[in-house]
PDB file of C-alpha atoms in Angstrom:
ATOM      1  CA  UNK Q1480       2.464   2.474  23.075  1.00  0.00           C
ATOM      2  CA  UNK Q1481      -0.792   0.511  21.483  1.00  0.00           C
ATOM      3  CA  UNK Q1482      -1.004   1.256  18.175  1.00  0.00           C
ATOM      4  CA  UNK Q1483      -4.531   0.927  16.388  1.00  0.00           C
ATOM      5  CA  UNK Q1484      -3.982   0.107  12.904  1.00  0.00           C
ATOM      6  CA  UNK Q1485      -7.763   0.877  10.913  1.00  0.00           C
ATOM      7  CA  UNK Q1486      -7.941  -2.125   8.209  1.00  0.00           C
ATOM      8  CA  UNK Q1487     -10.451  -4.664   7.508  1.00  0.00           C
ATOM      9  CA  UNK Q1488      -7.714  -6.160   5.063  1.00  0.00           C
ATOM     10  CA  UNK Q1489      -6.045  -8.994   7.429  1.00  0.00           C
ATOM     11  CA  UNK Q1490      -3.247 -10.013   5.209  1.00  0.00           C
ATOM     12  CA  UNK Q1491      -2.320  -5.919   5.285  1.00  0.00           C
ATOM     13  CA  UNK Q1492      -2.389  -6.767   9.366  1.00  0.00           C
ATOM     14  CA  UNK Q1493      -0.253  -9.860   9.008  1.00  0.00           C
ATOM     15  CA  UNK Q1494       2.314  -7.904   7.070  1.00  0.00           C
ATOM     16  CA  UNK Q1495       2.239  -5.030   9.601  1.00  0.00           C
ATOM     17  CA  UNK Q1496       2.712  -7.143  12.293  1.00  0.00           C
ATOM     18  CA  UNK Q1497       5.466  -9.118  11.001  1.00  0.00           C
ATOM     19  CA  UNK Q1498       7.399  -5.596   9.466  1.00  0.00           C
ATOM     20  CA  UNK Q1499       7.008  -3.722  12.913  1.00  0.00           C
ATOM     21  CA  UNK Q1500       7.544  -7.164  14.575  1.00  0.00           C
ATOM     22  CA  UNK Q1501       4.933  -6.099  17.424  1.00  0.00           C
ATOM     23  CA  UNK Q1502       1.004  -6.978  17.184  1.00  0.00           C
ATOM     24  CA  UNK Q1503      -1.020  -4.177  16.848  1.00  0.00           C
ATOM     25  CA  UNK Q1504      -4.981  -3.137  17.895  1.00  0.00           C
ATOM     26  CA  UNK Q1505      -7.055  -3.289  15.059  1.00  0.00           C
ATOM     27  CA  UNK Q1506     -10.018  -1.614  14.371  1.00  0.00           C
ATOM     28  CA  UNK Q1507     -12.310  -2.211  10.682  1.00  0.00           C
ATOM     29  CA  UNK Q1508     -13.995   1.288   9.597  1.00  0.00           C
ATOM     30  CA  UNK Q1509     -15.682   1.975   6.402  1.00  0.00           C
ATOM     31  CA  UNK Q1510     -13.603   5.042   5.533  1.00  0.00           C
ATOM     32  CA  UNK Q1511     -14.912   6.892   2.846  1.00  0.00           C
ATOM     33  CA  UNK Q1512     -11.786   7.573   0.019  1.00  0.00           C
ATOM     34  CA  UNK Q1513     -12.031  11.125  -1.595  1.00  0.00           C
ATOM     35  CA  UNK Q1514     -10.296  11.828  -5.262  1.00  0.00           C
ATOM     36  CA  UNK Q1515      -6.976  12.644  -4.690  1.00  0.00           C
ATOM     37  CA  UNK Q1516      -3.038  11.718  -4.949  1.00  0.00           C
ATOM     38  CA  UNK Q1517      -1.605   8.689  -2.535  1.00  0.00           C
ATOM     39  CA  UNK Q1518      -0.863  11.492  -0.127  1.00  0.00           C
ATOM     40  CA  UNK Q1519      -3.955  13.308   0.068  1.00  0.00           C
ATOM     41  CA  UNK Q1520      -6.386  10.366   0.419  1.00  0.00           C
ATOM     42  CA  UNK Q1521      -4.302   8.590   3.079  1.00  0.00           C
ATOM     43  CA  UNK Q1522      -4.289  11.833   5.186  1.00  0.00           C
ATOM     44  CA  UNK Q1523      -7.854  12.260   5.142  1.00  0.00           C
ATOM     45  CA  UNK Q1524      -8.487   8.767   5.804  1.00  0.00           C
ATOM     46  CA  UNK Q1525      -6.201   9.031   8.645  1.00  0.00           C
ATOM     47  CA  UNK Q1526      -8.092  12.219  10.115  1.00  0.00           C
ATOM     48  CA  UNK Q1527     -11.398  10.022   9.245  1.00  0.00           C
ATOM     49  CA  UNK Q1528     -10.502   7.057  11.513  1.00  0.00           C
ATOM     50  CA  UNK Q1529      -9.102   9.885  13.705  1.00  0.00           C
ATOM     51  CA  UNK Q1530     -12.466  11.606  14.616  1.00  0.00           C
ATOM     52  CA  UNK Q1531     -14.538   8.489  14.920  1.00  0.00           C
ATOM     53  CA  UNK Q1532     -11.730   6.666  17.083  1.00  0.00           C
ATOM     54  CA  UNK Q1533     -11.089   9.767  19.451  1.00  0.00           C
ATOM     55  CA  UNK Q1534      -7.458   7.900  19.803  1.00  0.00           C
ATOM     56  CA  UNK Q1535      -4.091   7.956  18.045  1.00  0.00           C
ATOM     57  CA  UNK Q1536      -4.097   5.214  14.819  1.00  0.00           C
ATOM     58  CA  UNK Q1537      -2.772   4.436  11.334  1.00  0.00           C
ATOM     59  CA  UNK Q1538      -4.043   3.709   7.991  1.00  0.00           C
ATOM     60  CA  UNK Q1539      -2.345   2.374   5.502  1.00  0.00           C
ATOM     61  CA  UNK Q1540      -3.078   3.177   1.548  1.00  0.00           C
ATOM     62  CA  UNK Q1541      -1.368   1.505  -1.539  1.00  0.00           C
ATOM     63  CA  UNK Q1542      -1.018   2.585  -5.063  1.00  0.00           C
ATOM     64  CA  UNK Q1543       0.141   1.314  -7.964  1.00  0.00           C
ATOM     65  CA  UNK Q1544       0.842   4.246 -10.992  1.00  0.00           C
ATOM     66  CA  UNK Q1545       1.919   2.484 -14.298  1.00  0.00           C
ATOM     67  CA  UNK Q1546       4.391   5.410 -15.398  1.00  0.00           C
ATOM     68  CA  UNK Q1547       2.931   5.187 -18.705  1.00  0.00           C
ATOM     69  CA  UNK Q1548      -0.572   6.313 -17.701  1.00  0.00           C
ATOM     70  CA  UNK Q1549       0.785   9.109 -15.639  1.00  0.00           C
ATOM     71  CA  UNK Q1550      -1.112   9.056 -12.156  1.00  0.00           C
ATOM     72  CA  UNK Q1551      -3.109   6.123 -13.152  1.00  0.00           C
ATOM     73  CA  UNK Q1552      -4.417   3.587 -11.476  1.00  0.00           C
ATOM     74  CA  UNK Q1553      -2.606   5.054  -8.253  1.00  0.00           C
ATOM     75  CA  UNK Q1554      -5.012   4.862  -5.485  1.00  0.00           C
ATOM     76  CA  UNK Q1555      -7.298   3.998  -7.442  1.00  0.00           C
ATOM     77  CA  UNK Q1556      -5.942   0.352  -8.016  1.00  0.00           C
ATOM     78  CA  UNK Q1557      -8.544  -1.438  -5.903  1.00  0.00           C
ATOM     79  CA  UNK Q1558     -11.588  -0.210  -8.453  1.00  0.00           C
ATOM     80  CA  UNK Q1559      -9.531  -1.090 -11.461  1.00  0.00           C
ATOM     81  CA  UNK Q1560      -8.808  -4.916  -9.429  1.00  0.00           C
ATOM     82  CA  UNK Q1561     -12.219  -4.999  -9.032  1.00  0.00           C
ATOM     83  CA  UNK Q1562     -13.922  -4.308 -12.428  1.00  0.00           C
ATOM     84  CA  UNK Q1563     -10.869  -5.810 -14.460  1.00  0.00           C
ATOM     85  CA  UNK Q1564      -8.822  -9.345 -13.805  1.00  0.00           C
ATOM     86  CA  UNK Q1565      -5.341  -9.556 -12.638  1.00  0.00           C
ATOM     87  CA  UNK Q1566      -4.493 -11.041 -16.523  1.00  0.00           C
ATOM     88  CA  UNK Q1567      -6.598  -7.834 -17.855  1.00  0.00           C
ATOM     89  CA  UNK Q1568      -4.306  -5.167 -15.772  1.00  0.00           C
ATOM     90  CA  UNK Q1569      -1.172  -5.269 -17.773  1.00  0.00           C
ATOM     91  CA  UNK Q1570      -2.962  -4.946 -20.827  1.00  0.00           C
ATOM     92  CA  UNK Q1571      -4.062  -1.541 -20.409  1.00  0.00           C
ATOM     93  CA  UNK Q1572      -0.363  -0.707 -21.317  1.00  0.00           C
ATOM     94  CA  UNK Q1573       0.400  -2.772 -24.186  1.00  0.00           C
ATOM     95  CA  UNK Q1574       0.237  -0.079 -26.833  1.00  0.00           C
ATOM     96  CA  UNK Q1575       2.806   1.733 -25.061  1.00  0.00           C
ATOM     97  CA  UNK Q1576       6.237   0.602 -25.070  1.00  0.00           C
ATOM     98  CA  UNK Q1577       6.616   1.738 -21.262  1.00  0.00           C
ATOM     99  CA  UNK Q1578       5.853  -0.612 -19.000  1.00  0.00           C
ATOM    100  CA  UNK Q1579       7.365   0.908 -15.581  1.00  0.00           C
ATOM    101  CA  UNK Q1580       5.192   1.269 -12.272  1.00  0.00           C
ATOM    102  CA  UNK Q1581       5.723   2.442  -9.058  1.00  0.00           C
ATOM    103  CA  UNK Q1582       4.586   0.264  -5.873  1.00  0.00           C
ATOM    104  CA  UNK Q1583       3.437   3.166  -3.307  1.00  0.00           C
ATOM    105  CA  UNK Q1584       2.916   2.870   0.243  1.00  0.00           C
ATOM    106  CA  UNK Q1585       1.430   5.701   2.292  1.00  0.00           C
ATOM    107  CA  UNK Q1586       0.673   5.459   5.931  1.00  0.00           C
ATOM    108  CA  UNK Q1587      -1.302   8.255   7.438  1.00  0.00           C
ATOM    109  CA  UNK Q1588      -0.898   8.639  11.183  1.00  0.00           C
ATOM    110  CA  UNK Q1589      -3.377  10.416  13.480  1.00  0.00           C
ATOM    111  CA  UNK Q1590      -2.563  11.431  16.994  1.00  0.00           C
ATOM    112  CA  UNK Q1591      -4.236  14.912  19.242  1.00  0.00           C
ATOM    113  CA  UNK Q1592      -1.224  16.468  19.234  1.00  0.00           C
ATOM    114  CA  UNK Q1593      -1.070  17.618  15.456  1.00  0.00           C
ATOM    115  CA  UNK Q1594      -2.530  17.115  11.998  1.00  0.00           C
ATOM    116  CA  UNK Q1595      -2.223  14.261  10.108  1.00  0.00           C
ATOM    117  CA  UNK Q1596       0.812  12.780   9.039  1.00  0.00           C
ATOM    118  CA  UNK Q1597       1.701  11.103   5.911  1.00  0.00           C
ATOM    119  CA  UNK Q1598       4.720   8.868   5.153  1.00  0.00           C
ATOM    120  CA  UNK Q1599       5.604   7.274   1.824  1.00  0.00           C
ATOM    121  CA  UNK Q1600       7.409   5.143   0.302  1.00  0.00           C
ATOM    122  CA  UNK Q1601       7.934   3.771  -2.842  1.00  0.00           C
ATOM    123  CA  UNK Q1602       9.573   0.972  -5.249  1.00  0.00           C
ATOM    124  CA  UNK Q1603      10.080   0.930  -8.685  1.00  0.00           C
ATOM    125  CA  UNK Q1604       9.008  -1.730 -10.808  1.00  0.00           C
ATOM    126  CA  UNK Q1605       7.854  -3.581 -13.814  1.00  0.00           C
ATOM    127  CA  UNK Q1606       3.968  -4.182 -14.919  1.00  0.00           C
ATOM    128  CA  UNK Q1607       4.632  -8.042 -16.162  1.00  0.00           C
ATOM    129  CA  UNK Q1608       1.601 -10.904 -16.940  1.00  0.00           C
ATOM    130  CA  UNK Q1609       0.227 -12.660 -14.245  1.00  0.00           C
ATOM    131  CA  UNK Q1610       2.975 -14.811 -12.033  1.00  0.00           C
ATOM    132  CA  UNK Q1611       3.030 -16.315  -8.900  1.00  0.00           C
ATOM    133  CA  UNK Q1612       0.908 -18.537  -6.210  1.00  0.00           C
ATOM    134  CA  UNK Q1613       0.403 -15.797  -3.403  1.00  0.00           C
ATOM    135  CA  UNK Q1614      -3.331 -13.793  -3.317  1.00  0.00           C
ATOM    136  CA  UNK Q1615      -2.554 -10.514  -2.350  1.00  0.00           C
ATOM    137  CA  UNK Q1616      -3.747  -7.701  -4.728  1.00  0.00           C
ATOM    138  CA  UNK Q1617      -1.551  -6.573  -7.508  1.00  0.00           C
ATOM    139  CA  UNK Q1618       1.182  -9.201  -6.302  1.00  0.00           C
ATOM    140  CA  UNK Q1619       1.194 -11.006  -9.589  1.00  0.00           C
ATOM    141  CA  UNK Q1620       1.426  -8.357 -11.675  1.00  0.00           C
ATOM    142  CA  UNK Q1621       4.452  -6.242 -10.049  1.00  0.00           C
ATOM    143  CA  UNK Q1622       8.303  -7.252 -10.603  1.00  0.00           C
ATOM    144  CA  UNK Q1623      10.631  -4.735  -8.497  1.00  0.00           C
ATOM    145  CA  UNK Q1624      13.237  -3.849  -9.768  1.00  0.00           C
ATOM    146  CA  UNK Q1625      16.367  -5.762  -9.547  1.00  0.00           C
ATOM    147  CA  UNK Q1626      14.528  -8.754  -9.046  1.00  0.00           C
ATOM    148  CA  UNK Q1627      13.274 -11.328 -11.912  1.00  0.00           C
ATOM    149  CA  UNK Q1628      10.183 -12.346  -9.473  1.00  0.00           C
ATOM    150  CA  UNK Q1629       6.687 -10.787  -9.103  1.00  0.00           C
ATOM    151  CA  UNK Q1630       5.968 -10.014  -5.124  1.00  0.00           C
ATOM    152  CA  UNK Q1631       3.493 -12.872  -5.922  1.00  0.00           C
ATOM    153  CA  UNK Q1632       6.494 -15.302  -6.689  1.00  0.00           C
ATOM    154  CA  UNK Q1633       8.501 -14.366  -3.927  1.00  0.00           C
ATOM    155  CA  UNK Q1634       7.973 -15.690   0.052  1.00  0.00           C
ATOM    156  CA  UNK Q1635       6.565 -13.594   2.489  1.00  0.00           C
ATOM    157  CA  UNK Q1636       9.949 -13.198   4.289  1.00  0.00           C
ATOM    158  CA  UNK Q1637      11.482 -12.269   0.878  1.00  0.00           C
ATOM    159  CA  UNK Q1638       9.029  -9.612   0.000  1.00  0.00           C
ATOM    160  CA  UNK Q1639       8.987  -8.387   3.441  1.00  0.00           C
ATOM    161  CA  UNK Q1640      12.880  -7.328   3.080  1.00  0.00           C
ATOM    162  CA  UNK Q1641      11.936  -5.147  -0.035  1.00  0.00           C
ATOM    163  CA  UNK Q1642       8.169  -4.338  -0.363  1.00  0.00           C
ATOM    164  CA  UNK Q1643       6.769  -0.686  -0.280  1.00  0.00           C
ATOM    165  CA  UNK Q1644       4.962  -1.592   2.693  1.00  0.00           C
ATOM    166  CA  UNK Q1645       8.168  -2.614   4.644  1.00  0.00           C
ATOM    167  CA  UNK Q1646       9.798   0.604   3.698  1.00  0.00           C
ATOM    168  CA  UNK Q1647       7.105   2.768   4.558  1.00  0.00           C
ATOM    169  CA  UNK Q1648       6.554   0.723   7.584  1.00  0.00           C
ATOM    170  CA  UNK Q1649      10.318   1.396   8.705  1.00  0.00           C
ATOM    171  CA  UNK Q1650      10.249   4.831   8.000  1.00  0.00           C
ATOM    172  CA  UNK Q1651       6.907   5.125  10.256  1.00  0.00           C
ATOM    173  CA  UNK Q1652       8.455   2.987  12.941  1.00  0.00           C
ATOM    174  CA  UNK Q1653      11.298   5.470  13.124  1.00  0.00           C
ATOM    175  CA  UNK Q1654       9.031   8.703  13.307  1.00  0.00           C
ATOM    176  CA  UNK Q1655       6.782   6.360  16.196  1.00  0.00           C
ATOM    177  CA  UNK Q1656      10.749   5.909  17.831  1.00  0.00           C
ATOM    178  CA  UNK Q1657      11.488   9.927  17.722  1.00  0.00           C
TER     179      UNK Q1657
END
């Protein structure tokens, strides 16, 4: 089966290509990203992509929730990237003595045959200052835990054995496989 992943982000491509070791059909939309929780805006952007495409596809959402701020950034953490730094992030926490995050993936899957689906995955982490080479988002600024590297710090093949995206991406590859 082709599979039509709906990105305009190529190193999220790469990284799906590599995790589901196949190459997949891409396709860039603008797709409009309601308020919501991980879940609920990957669905609809899945059912977005869905009616313009007129053919099964994926999208692919990623949050980052700094457990002391609740919900926040969650899927949100693109518009905080963009009107703060990477060094500026972690300091939105330092007057609380919790630094934990979560690293959420959510892929939302739209076929005919039923309504969207969502799956999810996440890793738990540390929000830490600024380390590592790699470009990638929120890289630098996330330390799973267990490990004493940010995703930045760590090669692609080493991230790509624990990242949120991997996970999720296994878990969809064995719901594509059922």
């Amino acid at each position: 089966m082709t599979l039509t992943f709906v990105t305009s982000n190529m190193n999220k491509l790469r990284e799906a290509e590599a995790i589901l070791q196949q190459t997949l059909e891409n396709t860039a939309l603008d797709l409009p990203e309601i308020q919501g929780t991980p879940e609920e805006v990957t669905k609809a952007k899945a059912a977005y992509a869905f009616n313009i495409l007129k053919k099964p596809c994926f999208v692919e959402d990623t949050s980052l929730i700094f457990n002391a701020l609740s919900t926040l950034p969650g899927p949100y953490i693109k518009d905080f990237e963009h009107a703060l730094s990477l060094a500026e992030l972690p300091r939105i926490i330092d007057s609380f003595p919790d630094k934990t995050a979560q690293a959420i993936c959510c892929i939302g899957y739209a076929s005919p045959e039923k309504e969207p689906v969502v799956i999810k995955a996440v890793v738990p982490g540390t929000i830490v200052n600024p380390r590592g080479t790699t470009n990638f988002g929120w890289d630098p600024i996330f330390q799973p835990d267990g490990y004493t590297k940010t995703f930045a710090e760590m090669t692609p093949e080493e991230k790509n054995t624990i990242s949120h995206r991997t996970q999720a991406f296994r878990k969809f590859k064995e719901y594509l496989e059922r």
